[in-house]
Coordinates of C-alpha atoms and ligand atoms in Angstrom, one line a residue:
Chain A
M20 CA 12.2 12.4 13.3
N21 CA 10.3 12.8 9.7
I22 CA 8.0 15.3 10.9
R23 CA 6.8 16.3 7.5
G24 CA 5.6 12.8 7.2
I25 CA 4.0 13.3 10.2
L26 CA 1.7 16.1 9.2
A27 CA 1.2 14.5 5.3
I28 CA -0.4 11.7 6.9
Y29 CA -2.2 14.2 9.6
T30 CA -3.1 16.7 7.4
F31 CA -4.4 13.7 5.2
E32 CA -6.4 12.0 7.7
M33 CA -7.9 15.5 8.9
G34 CA -8.9 16.3 5.3
R35 CA -10.9 13.1 4.9
T36 CA -12.6 14.0 8.3
L37 CA -13.9 17.7 7.3
R38 CA -14.4 16.4 3.8
T39 CA -17.4 14.1 5.4
L40 CA -17.5 16.5 8.6
G41 CA -21.5 16.7 7.8
Q42 CA -21.7 13.3 8.8
S43 CA -19.2 12.8 11.3
I44 CA -21.1 15.6 13.0
A45 CA -24.6 15.0 12.4
S46 CA -24.7 11.6 14.2
P47 CA -23.3 12.0 17.2
V48 CA -24.9 15.5 17.4
L49 CA -28.1 13.8 16.4
S50 CA -28.0 10.5 19.0
T51 CA -26.9 13.5 21.7
V52 CA -30.2 15.4 21.3
L53 CA -32.6 11.9 21.2
Y54 CA -30.6 10.7 24.7
F55 CA -31.9 14.4 26.3
I56 CA -35.2 14.0 25.0
V57 CA -35.4 10.4 25.9
F58 CA -33.2 10.5 29.6
G59 CA -32.4 13.9 30.0
S60 CA -36.3 15.1 29.5
A61 CA -38.9 12.2 29.6
I62 CA -37.6 9.8 31.7
G63 CA -34.9 12.5 33.9
S64 CA -37.9 14.5 35.0
R65 CA -39.3 11.8 37.2
M66 CA -35.7 10.9 38.4
Q67 CA -33.8 12.3 41.5
A68 CA -31.0 14.1 41.5
I69 CA -27.9 11.9 41.6
N70 CA -25.2 13.1 44.0
G71 CA -27.1 16.7 44.0
I72 CA -27.1 16.4 40.3
P73 CA -30.2 17.0 38.4
Y74 CA -30.4 13.9 36.1
G75 CA -30.1 15.9 32.9
A76 CA -26.9 17.6 33.7
F77 CA -25.5 14.3 35.4
I78 CA -25.7 12.3 32.0
V79 CA -23.8 14.9 29.9
P80 CA -20.2 14.1 30.8
G81 CA -21.7 10.1 30.2
L82 CA -22.8 11.0 26.9
I83 CA -19.6 12.9 25.6
M84 CA -17.6 10.1 26.7
L85 CA -19.8 7.7 25.2
T86 CA -19.3 9.5 22.0
V87 CA -15.8 10.2 22.3
L88 CA -15.0 6.4 23.0
G89 CA -17.2 5.4 19.8
Q90 CA -15.6 7.7 17.6
S91 CA -12.0 7.3 19.0
V92 CA -12.4 3.5 17.9
S93 CA -14.2 3.5 14.8
N94 CA -12.1 7.0 12.9
A95 CA -9.3 5.3 14.4
S96 CA -9.4 1.7 12.9
F97 CA -10.9 3.2 10.0
G98 CA -8.1 5.0 9.1
I99 CA -5.5 2.8 9.2
Y100 CA -7.8 -0.1 7.9
F101 CA -9.0 1.8 4.7
P102 CA -5.4 2.1 3.0
R103 CA -4.5 -1.8 4.0
F104 CA -7.6 -2.5 2.3
T105 CA -7.2 -0.5 -0.5
G106 CA -3.7 -1.2 -0.9
T107 CA -2.6 2.3 -0.5
I108 CA -0.5 1.2 2.7
Y109 CA 2.2 0.5 0.2
E110 CA 3.0 4.1 0.2
I111 CA 3.1 4.4 3.8
L112 CA 5.2 1.5 4.2
S113 CA 7.6 2.1 2.0
A114 CA 8.3 5.7 2.8
P115 CA 11.1 6.9 5.5
L116 CA 9.1 6.4 8.1
S117 CA 9.2 4.9 11.4
F118 CA 6.1 3.2 13.1
V119 CA 6.0 6.1 16.3
E120 CA 5.6 8.3 12.8
I121 CA 3.2 6.7 11.2
V122 CA 0.9 6.1 14.4
L123 CA 1.2 9.6 15.7
G124 CA 0.3 10.7 11.8
Y125 CA -3.1 8.5 12.5
V126 CA -3.9 8.5 16.0
G127 CA -3.2 12.3 16.5
A128 CA -5.7 13.1 13.9
A129 CA -8.6 9.9 14.4
A130 CA -8.1 11.5 18.5
T131 CA -8.2 15.2 17.3
K132 CA -11.3 14.5 15.5
S133 CA -12.6 12.7 18.3
V134 CA -11.9 16.2 20.7
M135 CA -13.9 18.5 18.1
I136 CA -16.4 15.9 18.6
G137 CA -16.6 16.0 22.5
V138 CA -16.2 19.4 22.0
I139 CA -19.5 20.0 19.9
V140 CA -21.4 17.5 22.1
L141 CA -20.7 19.5 25.0
L142 CA -21.6 22.4 23.3
T143 CA -25.1 20.6 22.1
A144 CA -25.9 19.6 25.8
C145 CA -25.7 23.1 27.0
F146 CA -28.6 24.0 24.7
F147 CA -30.9 21.0 27.1
V148 CA -28.9 21.7 30.7
P149 CA -27.4 24.5 32.7
L150 CA -23.7 22.8 32.7
H151 CA -21.0 23.9 35.3
I152 CA -17.4 22.7 34.8
A153 CA -15.6 22.9 37.9
H154 CA -12.3 22.0 36.8
P155 CA -12.1 22.6 33.1
L156 CA -8.1 21.6 32.8
W157 CA -9.2 17.8 34.3
M158 CA -11.9 18.3 31.9
A159 CA -9.4 18.2 28.9
F160 CA -7.2 16.0 30.1
F161 CA -9.9 13.5 30.7
L162 CA -11.6 14.2 27.0
I163 CA -7.7 14.3 25.0
M164 CA -6.5 11.6 27.1
T165 CA -9.7 9.2 25.9
S166 CA -9.4 10.3 22.8
I167 CA -5.8 9.1 22.5
T168 CA -6.7 6.0 24.2
F169 CA -9.1 4.8 22.5
S170 CA -8.0 6.1 19.1
L171 CA -4.5 3.8 19.9
L172 CA -7.0 1.1 20.8
G173 CA -8.8 1.6 17.5
F174 CA -5.6 1.6 15.3
I175 CA -5.1 -1.7 17.1
I176 CA -8.5 -3.1 16.1
G177 CA -8.4 -1.6 12.1
I178 CA -4.7 -3.5 11.9
W179 CA -5.8 -6.9 13.2
A180 CA -9.0 -6.5 11.2
D181 CA -8.9 -8.9 7.9
G182 CA -12.5 -7.7 6.8
F183 CA -15.1 -4.8 7.5
E184 CA -17.2 -7.3 9.9
K185 CA -14.0 -7.4 12.1
L186 CA -13.9 -3.9 11.8
Q187 CA -17.8 -3.5 13.2
L188 CA -17.1 -6.4 15.6
I189 CA -15.2 -5.1 18.6
P190 CA -17.2 -1.8 18.6
L191 CA -20.4 -3.7 18.8
L192 CA -19.8 -6.6 21.5
V193 CA -17.0 -4.9 23.4
I194 CA -17.2 -1.0 23.4
T195 CA -20.8 -0.7 23.3
P196 CA -21.7 -2.9 26.4
L197 CA -18.8 -1.6 28.2
T198 CA -19.8 2.4 27.6
F199 CA -23.2 1.5 28.3
L200 CA -22.0 -0.2 31.7
G201 CA -19.9 2.3 32.2
G202 CA -22.2 4.5 34.4
S203 CA -23.3 6.7 32.0
F204 CA -26.2 6.8 33.1
Y205 CA -25.7 6.1 36.7
S206 CA -24.1 6.2 39.2
I207 CA -22.2 2.4 39.9
N208 CA -22.9 3.3 43.1
M209 CA -26.6 2.7 42.6
L210 CA -26.0 -0.9 42.1
P211 CA -25.9 -3.9 44.6
P212 CA -23.0 -5.0 45.6
F213 CA -22.3 -7.7 43.3
W214 CA -22.7 -5.9 40.3
Y215 CA -20.8 -2.8 41.8
K216 CA -17.7 -4.8 42.1
V217 CA -18.2 -6.0 38.2
S218 CA -18.6 -3.0 37.0
L219 CA -14.9 -2.1 39.1
A220 CA -14.0 -4.2 36.2
N221 CA -15.1 -2.2 33.3
P222 CA -12.4 0.7 32.4
V223 CA -14.7 2.8 30.9
V224 CA -16.4 3.4 34.7
Y225 CA -12.9 5.3 35.9
L226 CA -13.3 7.2 32.0
V227 CA -16.7 8.8 33.3
S228 CA -15.9 9.0 36.8
G229 CA -12.9 11.0 36.5
F230 CA -14.5 12.8 33.7
R231 CA -17.9 13.5 35.7
W232 CA -15.5 14.6 38.7
S233 CA -14.3 17.5 36.5
F234 CA -17.8 18.4 35.9
Y235 CA -19.4 18.2 39.6
E236 CA -16.6 17.7 41.7
H237 CA -18.3 13.5 42.6
G238 CA -16.9 11.0 41.1
D239 CA -17.9 6.9 41.5
V240 CA -14.1 6.6 42.2
S241 CA -11.5 9.2 43.1
L242 CA -9.7 11.0 41.1
M243 CA -6.5 9.8 41.4
T244 CA -8.0 6.1 40.8
S245 CA -9.4 7.5 37.3
V246 CA -6.4 8.9 36.3
T247 CA -4.2 5.9 37.3
M248 CA -6.9 3.4 35.3
I249 CA -6.7 5.8 32.7
L250 CA -2.9 6.3 32.1
T251 CA -2.8 2.1 32.5
F252 CA -5.1 1.7 29.5
T253 CA -2.5 4.2 27.7
L254 CA 0.3 1.8 28.0
A255 CA -1.2 -1.1 27.7
C256 CA -2.1 0.2 23.9
L257 CA 1.2 1.4 23.6
I258 CA 2.6 -2.2 24.4
I259 CA 0.3 -3.9 21.9
I260 CA 1.1 -1.4 19.1
G261 CA 5.2 -1.8 20.3
W262 CA 4.6 -5.4 19.5
I263 CA 2.9 -5.0 16.1
F264 CA 5.7 -2.9 14.9
K265 CA 8.1 -5.2 16.0
T266 CA 6.9 -8.0 14.3
G267 CA 5.0 -6.6 11.5
Y268 CA 1.9 -8.1 12.6
G269 CA -1.0 -6.8 10.3
L270 CA 1.3 -4.5 8.1
K271 CA 4.1 -6.3 6.5
K272 CA 4.4 -10.0 5.0
Chain B
M19 CA 25.7 7.1 -4.3
Q20 CA 29.2 7.6 -5.1
N21 CA 30.0 4.6 -6.9
G22 CA 28.3 3.0 -9.7
T23 CA 26.1 0.8 -7.6
A24 CA 22.3 1.5 -7.0
I25 CA 21.0 -1.5 -5.3
E26 CA 23.2 -4.7 -3.9
I27 CA 21.5 -7.8 -3.1
K28 CA 22.8 -10.4 -1.6
A29 CA 21.6 -14.3 -0.7
L30 CA 17.9 -12.6 -0.5
K31 CA 15.5 -15.3 0.7
K32 CA 11.7 -15.0 1.5
I33 CA 9.5 -17.4 3.1
Y34 CA 6.0 -16.5 3.4
E35 CA 4.3 -17.5 6.7
N36 CA 2.2 -20.4 4.7
G37 CA 5.7 -21.7 3.7
F38 CA 6.3 -20.7 0.6
K39 CA 9.8 -20.2 -0.4
A40 CA 9.2 -17.1 -2.8
L41 CA 12.7 -16.4 -2.8
N42 CA 15.5 -18.5 -2.6
G43 CA 19.1 -16.8 -2.4
V44 CA 18.8 -13.9 -4.8
N45 CA 22.0 -12.3 -5.6
L46 CA 21.7 -8.9 -7.8
E47 CA 23.4 -5.7 -8.4
I48 CA 21.8 -2.9 -10.4
R49 CA 23.9 -0.5 -12.0
R50 CA 23.1 3.0 -11.6
G51 CA 21.6 5.1 -14.2
E52 CA 20.4 1.9 -16.0
I53 CA 17.3 0.2 -17.3
F54 CA 17.1 -2.9 -15.7
A55 CA 14.6 -5.5 -16.5
L56 CA 13.2 -8.3 -14.0
L57 CA 11.7 -11.0 -16.6
G58 CA 9.9 -13.7 -15.3
P59 CA 6.2 -16.0 -15.3
N60 CA 3.6 -15.0 -12.8
G61 CA 4.3 -16.1 -9.9
A62 CA 8.2 -16.2 -10.4
G63 CA 8.6 -13.9 -7.2
K64 CA 9.2 -10.5 -9.1
T65 CA 6.6 -8.8 -7.1
T66 CA 8.3 -10.3 -3.8
L67 CA 11.7 -9.4 -4.7
I68 CA 10.6 -5.2 -5.3
N69 CA 8.6 -5.4 -2.1
A70 CA 11.6 -6.9 0.0
V71 CA 13.6 -4.1 -1.3
C72 CA 11.2 -1.5 -0.4
G73 CA 10.2 -2.6 3.1
I74 CA 7.1 -3.9 2.5
V75 CA 7.6 -7.6 2.5
R76 CA 10.2 -8.9 5.4
P77 CA 13.2 -10.3 4.2
S78 CA 13.7 -13.9 5.9
S79 CA 17.3 -13.6 5.5
G80 CA 20.2 -12.0 3.3
T81 CA 20.5 -7.7 2.8
V82 CA 19.7 -5.1 0.3
A83 CA 21.9 -1.8 0.1
I84 CA 20.4 0.9 -1.6
G85 CA 22.7 3.6 -2.4
G86 CA 25.1 1.8 -0.2
Y87 CA 22.7 2.1 2.8
D88 CA 21.2 -1.0 4.1
N89 CA 17.7 -1.2 4.1
I90 CA 16.4 -1.9 7.4
S91 CA 19.3 -0.8 9.7
Q92 CA 19.8 2.8 7.2
Y93 CA 16.3 2.6 5.9
R94 CA 15.0 6.3 6.2
K95 CA 18.2 6.8 4.3
A96 CA 18.0 3.9 2.0
R97 CA 14.0 4.6 1.4
S98 CA 14.7 8.1 0.6
L99 CA 16.4 7.0 -2.5
V100 CA 13.7 4.8 -3.9
G101 CA 10.5 5.4 -5.9
L102 CA 7.9 2.4 -5.9
V103 CA 4.7 2.0 -8.5
P104 CA 3.8 -1.3 -7.4
Q105 CA 1.7 -3.9 -9.8
E106 CA -1.5 -3.2 -8.3
L107 CA -3.7 -0.1 -9.0
S108 CA -4.2 1.4 -5.6
T109 CA -5.1 5.0 -5.3
D110 CA -7.1 7.2 -2.9
S111 CA -10.3 7.9 -5.1
F112 CA -11.6 10.8 -3.6
E113 CA -7.9 12.9 -3.7
T114 CA -7.5 15.3 -6.4
V115 CA -4.1 14.4 -8.6
W116 CA -2.3 17.4 -7.3
N117 CA -3.0 16.2 -3.6
T118 CA -2.2 12.8 -3.4
V119 CA 0.9 13.2 -5.3
T120 CA 2.2 16.5 -3.0
F121 CA 1.1 14.0 0.3
S122 CA 3.8 11.6 -1.5
R123 CA 6.4 14.4 -1.4
G124 CA 5.5 15.1 2.1
L125 CA 5.6 11.1 3.7
F126 CA 9.0 11.1 2.3
G127 CA 9.7 14.2 4.3
K128 CA 10.6 16.5 1.7
A129 CA 9.9 20.7 1.8
N130 CA 6.8 21.3 -0.7
N131 CA 8.1 22.0 -4.0
P132 CA 4.9 22.5 -6.6
R133 CA 7.6 23.7 -9.4
H134 CA 8.3 20.2 -8.8
I135 CA 5.4 18.3 -8.9
E136 CA 4.4 20.6 -11.8
D137 CA 7.2 19.0 -13.9
V138 CA 6.5 15.6 -12.5
L139 CA 2.9 16.1 -13.4
K140 CA 3.5 17.7 -17.0
R141 CA 6.1 14.9 -17.9
L142 CA 3.6 12.4 -17.3
S143 CA 0.7 14.4 -19.1
L144 CA -1.4 14.7 -16.0
W145 CA -1.1 18.8 -15.5
D146 CA -4.7 19.0 -16.9
K147 CA -6.0 16.7 -14.7
K148 CA -4.7 17.8 -11.7
D149 CA -7.5 19.4 -10.1
E150 CA -9.9 15.7 -10.7
Q151 CA -10.5 13.4 -8.4
I152 CA -8.9 10.7 -8.9
R153 CA -11.6 8.3 -9.1
H154 CA -12.6 10.5 -12.5
L155 CA -9.6 9.4 -14.5
S156 CA -9.0 6.1 -16.5
G157 CA -6.7 3.0 -15.7
G158 CA -3.8 4.5 -17.8
M159 CA -4.1 7.8 -15.9
K160 CA -4.7 6.4 -12.8
R161 CA -1.4 4.2 -13.7
R162 CA 0.3 7.5 -14.6
V163 CA -1.0 9.1 -10.9
M164 CA 0.7 6.5 -9.5
V165 CA 3.8 6.9 -11.5
A166 CA 3.8 10.5 -10.3
K167 CA 3.7 9.8 -6.6
A168 CA 6.8 7.7 -7.0
L169 CA 8.7 10.5 -8.8
S170 CA 7.0 13.2 -6.0
H171 CA 10.2 13.0 -3.7
E172 CA 12.6 13.1 -6.5
P173 CA 13.9 9.3 -6.2
E174 CA 17.3 7.9 -7.5
I175 CA 15.9 4.7 -8.1
L176 CA 12.5 4.2 -9.4
F177 CA 10.7 0.8 -9.0
L178 CA 8.3 -0.1 -11.7
D179 CA 6.3 -3.7 -10.8
E180 CA 4.7 -4.5 -14.5
P181 CA 4.0 -0.9 -15.6
T182 CA 2.3 -2.3 -18.7
A183 CA 0.3 -5.6 -17.5
G184 CA -3.3 -5.3 -18.4
V185 CA -2.3 -2.3 -20.7
D186 CA -3.8 -2.1 -24.8
V187 CA -0.9 -1.4 -27.0
E188 CA -0.9 2.3 -27.8
L189 CA -0.5 3.3 -23.9
R190 CA 2.1 0.2 -23.4
K191 CA 3.8 2.0 -26.4
S192 CA 3.7 5.4 -25.0
M193 CA 4.6 4.2 -21.3
W194 CA 8.0 2.8 -23.0
A195 CA 8.4 6.4 -24.3
Q196 CA 7.9 8.0 -21.1
V197 CA 10.0 5.5 -19.4
R198 CA 13.1 5.9 -21.8
S199 CA 12.7 10.1 -21.1
L200 CA 12.9 9.3 -17.5
R201 CA 16.0 7.6 -17.7
E202 CA 17.1 10.8 -19.4
T203 CA 17.0 12.6 -15.9
G204 CA 19.6 10.2 -15.1
I205 CA 17.2 7.6 -12.7
T206 CA 17.9 4.1 -12.4
I207 CA 14.9 2.2 -13.5
I208 CA 13.7 -1.3 -12.4
L209 CA 11.1 -2.7 -14.2
T210 CA 9.4 -6.1 -13.9
T211 CA 7.9 -8.0 -17.1
H212 CA 6.4 -10.8 -18.3
Y213 CA 6.8 -9.5 -21.8
I214 CA 10.0 -10.7 -23.3
E215 CA 9.2 -7.9 -26.0
E216 CA 9.0 -5.2 -23.3
A217 CA 12.2 -5.9 -22.0
Q218 CA 14.0 -6.3 -25.5
E219 CA 12.3 -2.4 -25.7
M220 CA 13.8 -0.8 -23.0
A221 CA 16.1 -2.6 -21.1
D222 CA 19.9 -2.3 -21.0
R223 CA 20.4 -5.8 -18.8
V224 CA 17.9 -8.3 -17.9
G225 CA 17.5 -10.5 -15.3
I226 CA 15.6 -13.9 -15.7
I227 CA 13.9 -14.9 -12.5
N228 CA 11.8 -18.1 -12.0
K229 CA 10.5 -19.9 -8.9
G230 CA 12.7 -17.6 -6.5
E231 CA 15.5 -18.1 -8.7
L232 CA 17.5 -15.3 -10.6
I233 CA 18.6 -17.7 -13.4
L234 CA 20.8 -15.1 -15.1
T235 CA 21.3 -11.6 -15.7
E236 CA 22.5 -10.4 -19.0
D237 CA 23.2 -7.8 -21.0
K238 CA 20.4 -7.0 -23.3
K239 CA 21.8 -7.7 -26.5
T240 CA 23.6 -10.8 -25.6
L241 CA 20.6 -12.2 -23.9
M242 CA 18.6 -11.9 -27.3
Q243 CA 21.2 -13.4 -29.2
K244 CA 20.8 -16.1 -27.0
M245 CA 17.2 -16.4 -26.6
G246 CA 15.5 -13.9 -29.5
K247 CA 15.4 -17.3 -31.7
R248 CA 13.1 -17.5 -34.6
Q249 CA 12.6 -19.8 -37.3
M250 CA 11.0 -19.8 -40.5
I251 CA 9.3 -22.8 -41.3
F252 CA 8.4 -24.1 -44.8
V253 CA 6.1 -27.3 -45.3
L254 CA 7.2 -29.1 -48.1
R255 CA 4.8 -31.0 -50.8
E256 CA 7.5 -33.6 -51.3
Q257 CA 10.2 -35.3 -49.6
L258 CA 13.7 -33.8 -50.2
T259 CA 16.4 -36.5 -49.1
T260 CA 19.2 -33.5 -48.9
I261 CA 19.4 -29.5 -49.1
P262 CA 20.6 -28.5 -52.7
S263 CA 24.2 -27.3 -51.9
E264 CA 23.6 -24.1 -53.5
L265 CA 21.1 -23.4 -50.5
G266 CA 24.0 -24.1 -47.9
S267 CA 24.8 -19.9 -47.3
Y268 CA 21.2 -20.0 -45.6
P269 CA 21.3 -21.8 -41.6
L270 CA 18.7 -24.4 -43.1
T271 CA 17.9 -27.6 -41.2
L272 CA 15.8 -30.5 -42.6
E273 CA 13.0 -31.9 -40.8
K274 CA 11.7 -35.1 -41.8
D275 CA 8.2 -36.4 -40.8
D276 CA 5.3 -38.9 -42.6
N277 CA 4.3 -35.9 -45.2
G278 CA 6.9 -34.1 -47.4
G279 CA 9.0 -32.9 -44.2
K280 CA 10.0 -29.1 -43.3
L281 CA 12.9 -26.8 -43.9
I282 CA 13.6 -25.0 -41.2
L283 CA 15.3 -21.7 -41.4
T284 CA 16.6 -20.9 -38.2
Y285 CA 18.0 -17.0 -37.4
D286 CA 18.1 -14.8 -34.4
A287 CA 16.8 -11.3 -33.9
E288 CA 19.5 -9.7 -34.8
T289 CA 20.6 -10.6 -38.3
E290 CA 18.4 -9.6 -41.6
N291 CA 17.2 -12.0 -43.5
D292 CA 15.4 -11.4 -46.9
I293 CA 12.9 -14.1 -46.9
S294 CA 11.9 -13.8 -50.5
D295 CA 15.1 -14.3 -51.4
V296 CA 15.6 -17.8 -49.8
L297 CA 12.0 -18.6 -51.5
D298 CA 13.1 -17.3 -54.9
N299 CA 16.3 -19.6 -54.6
L300 CA 13.6 -22.7 -53.2
K301 CA 11.7 -22.1 -56.4
S302 CA 14.5 -22.1 -58.5
H303 CA 15.3 -25.9 -57.1
G304 CA 12.2 -26.8 -57.7
I305 CA 11.3 -26.8 -53.9
R306 CA 7.7 -25.1 -53.9
P307 CA 6.7 -25.0 -49.7
K308 CA 2.6 -25.3 -49.2
D309 CA 3.1 -24.0 -46.4
I310 CA 5.2 -21.1 -44.6
Y311 CA 4.9 -20.0 -41.2
S312 CA 7.2 -18.5 -38.7
H313 CA 8.0 -19.5 -34.9
Q314 CA 9.6 -17.4 -32.3
S315 CA 10.7 -19.2 -28.9
S316 CA 8.4 -18.5 -26.4
L317 CA 9.1 -17.2 -22.6
E318 CA 8.1 -20.7 -21.6
E319 CA 10.2 -22.5 -23.9
I320 CA 13.2 -20.1 -22.9
F321 CA 12.8 -20.9 -19.3
I322 CA 12.7 -24.6 -20.4
E323 CA 16.0 -24.2 -22.2
L324 CA 17.7 -22.0 -19.7
V325 CA 16.8 -24.2 -17.0
E326 CA 17.9 -27.1 -18.8
V327 CA 21.6 -25.6 -19.4
K328 CA 21.6 -25.2 -15.9
Ligands
ADP4 N1 1.8 -12.9 1.1 C1 2.1 -14.5 0.6 N2 1.6 -15.7 1.1 C2 2.2 -16.2 0.4 N3 2.2 -16.6 -0.5 C3 2.4 -15.3 -1.2 C4 2.4 -14.3 -1.0 N4 2.3 -13.1 -2.0 C5 2.8 -14.1 -2.9 N5 3.0 -15.4 -2.4 C6 3.3 -16.1 -3.3 O1 4.5 -16.2 -3.6 C7 5.3 -16.1 -5.3 C8 5.9 -15.2 -6.0 O2 4.7 -14.0 -6.2 P1 4.9 -12.6 -6.5 O3 6.2 -12.4 -6.2 O4 3.7 -12.0 -6.6 O5 5.0 -13.3 -8.1 P2 5.3 -12.4 -9.8 O6 5.4 -11.0 -9.5 O7 6.8 -12.8 -10.4 O8 4.4 -12.6 -10.0 C9 3.6 -16.5 -5.9 O9 3.5 -18.1 -5.8 C10 2.5 -16.4 -4.9 O10 1.7 -17.0 -4.8
MG5 MG1 4.1 -9.5 -9.5

């Protein structure tokens, strides 16, 4: 295993993150604050508690997930797309690195950044609503696994994309709708039966549900369902990445 | 590398996804410690060949052994021996020179070694730029940063893909000097170029590639004798029926045309000719050329010649 090689990529990517830390953090923190003002205070004050959880507190796990999903996909996709775009990927490809090591470096760095931002959003939320985390370890599990899985997805997008438009396309057309309809701002139990069933096909529902459970011991689906689903997504992404590396798709001509 | 072979390429073929045959069964052996120039026109397959050796392009068939290690099944060992400077200038604009070179060393799994990085940067006259962001450097310096990156992990073999393309004469000469001084360190160097002079200036051996085929590989000296044909052409005022026998010691030929015809002196790059001596002799025989010009076989002509000979 070329540990130093993995570390070189990881450190390089983290360096890029830290150089732009201000803007990396400013935007998610700002949008969280806006969400709290609009949904938490303005609308939330007129909303009933959901499952006994005040609305302002109810949306916190969903908001964190929203940010973490978006950040994971965009960080990881950009991280691998950029060297493909500038041509510096030649060095990664000609180095004695296995594909697994390349993924560990890029996805590791993207996931680390997502977790950091998730924690920052959580801390921001503390200013607005009293928070209670019933199961910190489960919370950490969901936060980390979501970051990893969606960074893997981002990596796949970054390899597939052959232009900046495509890089934006999937997050815009797929990730954003899925996260908004994933029960971040409501419980899917509030939906009519038909839309409830449709929602169950949305992977984000399971993430938000499991994550919310770790805060309030209350989720839309059972904890184990959430755990199974997230591990399934991780596996699916790993299989696709395995295929990419076997064929050299997007990387080697 | 125990024996004298640095790289052994066998029956290497590359057909790109669009069906284009870029390499058509290349066999090539690179000797340890030599400077090998791969000479060929644009689109000949030079970059494809280098990229297939370095793991950037997947060969369609054939094998590559680097220092005896197969570049696919033993890629870690094989790639550790190689440093690559690609044709395109591609660098991380916002990194400093020092960081980017250190990063490259890390990628190759080598422990940090500031002394070596310092050495490399000094050798390439980049030491005073070590804390600059790469985007602030000139094109020539960026190219040298890429060389520094390639040397960061102490490779035994260095690939330079068109190191002087689009570079002015001064820079080209300093690049040549740097390549030669690198060779002193014992490193094997493979460079590609489409300039004959470059191959002539630097290489020990030259391989000529055209349309994905290696037409020949030869010691530079032998090749230059074959290829470096030059002609001094004397355009005559009046028709000449024969070349005066006193001028027989010069390699002169007579070419007739509708005007006065031409006397052509043919020689190669290795022989010394005193043109004024020839002129004096012509004059003493009453031959006064109205124009004189020289001609050197261009790469294209040489290719045509080589392909025809084949
Ligand atoms: N990715 C690719 N897909 C299809 N054809 C390619 C690709 N890359 C290069 N080629 C073609 O292969 C030929 C050889 O290219 P290249 O190896 O870059 O030549 P050189 O370096 O000698 O100029 C060219 O005709 C080029 O157009
Ligand atoms: Mg080329």
